[in-house]
Short mmCIF file of C-alpha atoms in Angstrom, two decimals:
data_model
loop_
_atom_site.label_atom_id
_atom_site.label_comp_id
_atom_site.label_asym_id
_atom_site.label_seq_id
_atom_site.Cartn_x
_atom_site.Cartn_y
_atom_site.Cartn_z
CA UNK Z 859 0.02 -0.01 0.03
CA UNK Z 860 2.80 2.40 0.85
CA UNK Z 861 4.31 1.91 -2.62
CA UNK Z 862 1.06 3.24 -4.06
CA UNK Z 863 1.08 6.28 -1.82
CA UNK Z 864 -1.67 5.04 0.52
CA UNK Z 865 -1.16 5.73 4.24
CA UNK Z 866 -2.09 2.65 6.30
CA UNK Z 867 -2.59 2.30 10.04
CA UNK Z 868 -3.45 -0.66 12.26
CA UNK Z 869 -5.21 -0.54 15.61
CA UNK Z 870 -5.13 -3.32 18.21
CA UNK Z 871 -5.65 -4.15 21.88
CA UNK Z 872 -2.21 -5.76 21.81
CA UNK Z 873 -3.32 -9.27 22.75
CA UNK Z 874 -1.68 -10.95 19.73
CA UNK Z 875 1.20 -8.59 19.04
CA UNK Z 876 3.77 -11.23 19.99
CA UNK Z 877 2.24 -13.74 17.64
CA UNK Z 878 1.75 -11.51 14.60
CA UNK Z 879 4.57 -9.00 14.72
CA UNK Z 880 6.28 -10.55 11.64
CA UNK Z 881 3.08 -10.24 9.61
CA UNK Z 882 2.71 -6.64 10.77
CA UNK Z 883 6.22 -5.96 9.43
CA UNK Z 884 5.47 -7.74 6.18
CA UNK Z 885 2.34 -5.56 5.70
CA UNK Z 886 4.69 -2.50 5.64
CA UNK Z 887 2.17 -0.29 7.48
CA UNK Z 888 2.86 3.30 8.50
CA UNK Z 889 1.44 3.27 12.03
CA UNK Z 890 0.58 0.82 14.79
CA UNK Z 891 -1.82 2.06 17.47
CA UNK Z 892 -2.16 0.05 20.69
CA UNK Z 893 -5.06 0.77 23.06
CA UNK Z 894 -4.01 0.60 26.71
CA UNK Z 895 -6.64 1.86 29.12
CA UNK Z 896 -4.55 2.54 32.20
CA UNK Z 897 -1.00 2.48 33.47
CA UNK Z 898 -2.26 0.36 36.35
CA UNK Z 899 -2.18 -3.28 35.16
CA UNK Z 900 -5.14 -4.39 37.27
CA UNK Z 901 -7.33 -1.49 36.01
CA UNK Z 902 -6.50 -2.14 32.38
CA UNK Z 903 -7.06 -5.91 32.71
CA UNK Z 904 -10.36 -5.38 34.51
CA UNK Z 905 -11.64 -3.03 31.76
CA UNK Z 906 -10.63 -5.50 29.07
CA UNK Z 907 -11.77 -8.58 30.98
CA UNK Z 908 -8.46 -10.32 30.28
CA UNK Z 909 -6.18 -10.96 33.28
CA UNK Z 910 -2.52 -10.49 32.39
CA UNK Z 911 -3.24 -8.53 29.21
CA UNK Z 912 -1.40 -5.39 30.34
CA UNK Z 913 1.94 -7.06 30.83
CA UNK Z 914 1.49 -9.29 27.75
CA UNK Z 915 0.84 -6.22 25.61
CA UNK Z 916 3.75 -4.25 27.11
CA UNK Z 917 6.11 -7.19 26.61
CA UNK Z 918 5.52 -7.08 22.85
CA UNK Z 919 4.67 -3.41 22.36
CA UNK Z 920 7.67 -2.66 20.15
CA UNK Z 921 8.21 -6.09 18.61
CA UNK Z 922 6.87 -5.01 15.23
CA UNK Z 923 9.77 -2.61 14.87
CA UNK Z 924 12.70 -3.16 17.21
CA UNK Z 925 13.37 -6.84 16.50
CA UNK Z 926 14.65 -5.83 13.07
CA UNK Z 927 15.97 -2.41 13.99
CA UNK Z 928 13.44 -0.64 11.78
CA UNK Z 929 12.12 2.91 12.16
CA UNK Z 930 8.69 1.90 10.80
CA UNK Z 931 5.90 1.50 11.64
CA UNK Z 932 5.56 4.31 14.08
CA UNK Z 933 4.11 2.98 17.33
CA UNK Z 934 1.78 4.83 19.66
CA UNK Z 935 -0.20 3.95 22.78
CA UNK Z 936 -3.74 5.16 23.02
CA UNK Z 937 -5.61 6.40 26.13
CA UNK Z 938 -9.36 7.11 26.00
CA UNK Z 939 -10.42 9.94 28.32
CA UNK Z 940 -13.34 9.13 30.61
CA UNK Z 941 -14.87 10.81 33.67
CA UNK Z 942 -13.14 8.40 36.06
CA UNK Z 943 -9.60 8.58 34.67
CA UNK Z 944 -8.93 12.32 34.15
CA UNK Z 945 -6.56 12.35 37.11
CA UNK Z 946 -4.61 9.33 35.71
CA UNK Z 947 -3.53 11.11 32.53
CA UNK Z 948 -0.21 12.48 33.82
CA UNK Z 949 0.75 9.23 35.47
CA UNK Z 950 -0.10 7.36 32.28
CA UNK Z 951 2.13 9.63 30.23
CA UNK Z 952 5.01 9.43 32.69
CA UNK Z 953 4.78 5.62 32.91
CA UNK Z 954 4.91 5.00 29.17
CA UNK Z 955 7.40 7.78 28.42
CA UNK Z 956 9.87 6.32 30.92
CA UNK Z 957 9.27 2.63 30.27
CA UNK Z 958 9.20 2.90 26.48
CA UNK Z 959 11.34 5.84 25.34
CA UNK Z 960 11.26 4.41 21.82
CA UNK Z 961 7.53 5.10 21.48
CA UNK Z 962 6.68 7.60 18.81
CA UNK Z 963 3.52 8.95 20.43
CA UNK Z 964 1.46 8.80 23.61
CA UNK Z 965 -2.05 9.74 22.51
CA UNK Z 966 -4.99 10.99 24.58
CA UNK Z 967 -8.28 10.48 22.81
CA UNK Z 968 -11.66 11.97 23.61
CA UNK Z 969 -14.40 9.38 24.09
CA UNK Z 970 -17.15 8.47 21.68
CA UNK Z 971 -19.73 10.67 23.41
CA UNK Z 972 -23.34 10.35 22.43
CA UNK Z 973 -26.84 10.60 23.81
CA UNK Z 974 -29.69 8.15 22.98
CA UNK Z 975 -31.28 10.86 20.81
CA UNK Z 976 -28.08 11.16 18.75
CA UNK Z 977 -28.00 7.39 18.36
CA UNK Z 978 -31.55 7.31 17.05
CA UNK Z 979 -30.84 10.11 14.56
CA UNK Z 980 -27.82 8.14 13.25
CA UNK Z 981 -29.89 4.96 12.93
CA UNK Z 982 -32.69 6.82 11.13
CA UNK Z 983 -30.23 8.14 8.50
CA UNK Z 984 -28.67 4.74 7.91
CA UNK Z 985 -32.07 3.11 7.57
CA UNK Z 986 -33.81 5.68 5.36
CA UNK Z 987 -30.87 6.79 3.19
CA UNK Z 988 -28.87 3.56 2.86
CA UNK Z 989 -31.21 0.71 3.79
CA UNK Z 990 -28.90 -0.44 6.62
CA UNK Z 991 -30.01 -1.55 10.10
CA UNK Z 992 -27.09 -0.29 12.29
CA UNK Z 993 -26.04 -1.76 15.62
CA UNK Z 994 -22.81 0.00 16.55
CA UNK Z 995 -24.65 3.02 17.94
CA UNK Z 996 -26.13 0.93 20.73
CA UNK Z 997 -24.31 1.59 23.99
CA UNK Z 998 -21.37 3.98 24.41
CA UNK Z 999 -23.74 6.50 25.95
CA UNK Z 1000 -22.67 9.12 28.41
CA UNK Z 1001 -25.12 11.26 30.30
CA UNK Z 1002 -24.71 14.91 29.34
CA UNK Z 1003 -23.80 15.59 33.01
CA UNK Z 1004 -21.10 12.86 33.09
CA UNK Z 1005 -18.45 15.55 32.75
CA UNK Z 1006 -19.05 18.38 35.19
CA UNK Z 1007 -17.69 21.87 34.62
CA UNK Z 1008 -14.95 21.04 37.16
CA UNK Z 1009 -14.12 17.81 35.28
CA UNK Z 1010 -13.77 19.84 32.11
CA UNK Z 1011 -11.51 22.35 33.89
CA UNK Z 1012 -9.29 19.55 35.27
CA UNK Z 1013 -9.18 17.92 31.88
CA UNK Z 1014 -8.10 21.23 30.35
CA UNK Z 1015 -5.31 21.63 32.91
CA UNK Z 1016 -4.03 18.13 32.28
CA UNK Z 1017 -4.07 18.57 28.51
CA UNK Z 1018 -2.13 21.82 28.78
CA UNK Z 1019 0.48 20.05 30.86
CA UNK Z 1020 0.68 17.05 28.54
CA UNK Z 1021 1.05 19.15 25.41
CA UNK Z 1022 4.23 20.55 26.92
CA UNK Z 1023 5.69 17.05 27.09
CA UNK Z 1024 7.58 15.26 24.29
CA UNK Z 1025 5.58 12.80 22.14
CA UNK Z 1026 2.22 13.63 23.74
CA UNK Z 1027 -0.75 14.09 21.40
CA UNK Z 1028 -4.46 14.82 21.77
CA UNK Z 1029 -7.34 13.96 19.48
CA UNK Z 1030 -10.13 16.34 20.41
CA UNK Z 1031 -10.32 19.92 21.63
CA UNK Z 1032 -7.58 21.18 23.95
CA UNK Z 1033 -8.99 24.62 24.78
CA UNK Z 1034 -11.50 24.98 27.64
CA UNK Z 1035 -14.25 26.42 25.42
CA UNK Z 1036 -13.89 23.49 23.01
CA UNK Z 1037 -13.91 20.93 25.84
CA UNK Z 1038 -17.10 22.42 27.30
CA UNK Z 1039 -18.69 22.45 23.84
CA UNK Z 1040 -17.74 18.81 23.32
CA UNK Z 1041 -19.42 17.54 26.45
CA UNK Z 1042 -22.21 20.07 26.98
CA UNK Z 1043 -23.48 20.27 23.36
CA UNK Z 1044 -22.79 16.75 22.09
CA UNK Z 1045 -25.11 16.99 19.05
CA UNK Z 1046 -23.20 19.99 17.61
CA UNK Z 1047 -20.10 19.06 15.59
CA UNK Z 1048 -17.10 21.37 15.57
CA UNK Z 1049 -17.45 24.17 13.09
CA UNK Z 1050 -15.69 24.01 9.75
CA UNK Z 1051 -14.24 20.51 10.09
CA UNK Z 1052 -14.87 17.65 7.70
CA UNK Z 1053 -15.00 13.99 8.69
CA UNK Z 1054 -12.05 11.80 7.78
CA UNK Z 1055 -14.52 9.67 5.81
CA UNK Z 1056 -13.86 12.04 2.93
CA UNK Z 1057 -10.33 10.68 2.59
CA UNK Z 1058 -10.21 7.30 4.35
CA UNK Z 1059 -11.80 3.90 4.74
CA UNK Z 1060 -11.46 1.13 7.35
CA UNK Z 1061 -10.73 -2.53 6.57
CA UNK Z 1062 -12.31 -4.97 9.01
CA UNK Z 1063 -10.75 -8.38 9.94
CA UNK Z 1064 -13.04 -10.23 7.51
CA UNK Z 1065 -11.96 -8.01 4.63
CA UNK Z 1066 -15.06 -5.83 4.56
CA UNK Z 1067 -14.40 -2.16 3.98
CA UNK Z 1068 -16.51 0.28 5.99
CA UNK Z 1069 -16.94 4.01 6.36
CA UNK Z 1070 -15.91 4.29 10.02
CA UNK Z 1071 -13.75 2.31 12.44
CA UNK Z 1072 -15.90 3.30 15.43
CA UNK Z 1073 -19.28 2.82 13.75
CA UNK Z 1074 -18.67 0.17 11.07
CA UNK Z 1075 -22.29 -0.19 9.91
CA UNK Z 1076 -22.07 0.98 6.30
CA UNK Z 1077 -20.16 -1.61 4.23
CA UNK Z 1078 -18.67 -0.31 1.03
CA UNK Z 1079 -17.38 -3.64 -0.25
CA UNK Z 1080 -14.80 -6.36 0.47
CA UNK Z 1081 -11.11 -6.47 -0.46
CA UNK Z 1082 -11.33 -10.23 -1.00
CA UNK Z 1083 -13.39 -9.62 -4.14
CA UNK Z 1084 -12.72 -5.98 -5.06
CA UNK Z 1085 -9.85 -3.58 -5.33
CA UNK Z 1086 -9.66 -0.65 -2.92
CA UNK Z 1087 -10.05 1.74 -5.86
CA UNK Z 1088 -13.22 -0.03 -6.97
CA UNK Z 1089 -14.56 0.18 -3.45
CA UNK Z 1090 -13.60 3.84 -2.97
CA UNK Z 1091 -15.23 4.84 -6.27
CA UNK Z 1092 -18.19 2.53 -5.78
CA UNK Z 1093 -21.82 3.58 -5.33
CA UNK Z 1094 -22.12 3.23 -1.59
CA UNK Z 1095 -18.90 5.05 -0.71
CA UNK Z 1096 -19.72 7.85 -3.17
CA UNK Z 1097 -23.26 8.24 -1.78
CA UNK Z 1098 -21.94 8.40 1.79
CA UNK Z 1099 -19.47 11.15 0.98
CA UNK Z 1100 -22.15 13.06 -0.93
CA UNK Z 1101 -24.50 12.77 2.08
CA UNK Z 1102 -21.84 14.11 4.43
CA UNK Z 1103 -21.11 16.96 2.02
CA UNK Z 1104 -24.79 18.01 2.01
CA UNK Z 1105 -25.82 17.32 5.62
CA UNK Z 1106 -22.70 16.87 7.78
CA UNK Z 1107 -22.17 14.05 10.28
CA UNK Z 1108 -25.48 12.61 11.50
CA UNK Z 1109 -26.27 11.77 15.10
CA UNK Z 1110 -23.48 10.04 16.97
CA UNK Z 1111 -21.02 10.89 14.20
CA UNK Z 1112 -21.22 14.52 15.25
CA UNK Z 1113 -18.83 13.39 18.00
CA UNK Z 1114 -16.46 11.45 15.75
CA UNK Z 1115 -13.00 12.18 17.08
CA UNK Z 1116 -11.70 12.35 13.52
CA UNK Z 1117 -13.54 15.60 13.02
CA UNK Z 1118 -10.75 17.10 15.16
CA UNK Z 1119 -7.21 17.48 13.94
CA UNK Z 1120 -4.58 15.86 16.13
CA UNK Z 1121 -2.79 18.30 18.40
CA UNK Z 1122 0.85 17.38 18.98
CA UNK Z 1123 3.21 18.31 21.75
CA UNK Z 1124 4.72 21.76 21.67
CA UNK Z 1125 7.96 20.12 22.79
CA UNK Z 1126 8.50 18.37 19.45
#
């Protein structure tokens, strides 16, 4: 893919990194993103429901690169911000920055934040416009009061600190006004930003190609029977981009993190 000028990333919970690092290298991807929910092993393992996952993931975190002394793929760890872990953010950064100085990025990611009304709006659009019965919008709900004003202020302070540290990155707003807008007006997307769906697709484990990694309901095609170019230029993908152009992101997609440009450390 890289030879054709296509940027390719791979996201994982890290469970099978040790087993598949050679295949990751052979795929010649640009970026490997590993989701780790806490720097406390017991917290991470409890969230994932897999005892021992934290240390197993950490043991193979850089296998896909360092075993052959390569500079690619870039490797980042990924922390999702939630009401209960705002005060863990600095400790998370310090833990991974010191234990894995070879990491390329330590990323802090705003949550998929949606209300039931936003979920229903998304489902209505998929049903009426595309004939699809979605399921990914079910769950992932946060009450609009889940983040208090004080939570938002603490989050803002932590983000300002982190963005002064090397290799830290944020996907989402970093200014206080933007943070309050994100959590207090969840149905309103950021002004002037276009969804990454206009320039990207996601390949699922079974080869199906979908519009969104977080909400993979709209299937464009399958790489086992079609080329990526055929899929990208196909009817469904073209109709989806045209809908977004006319109407913007519907429902839960108004809080797609990829509407926000990544903010990288000022220390870089």
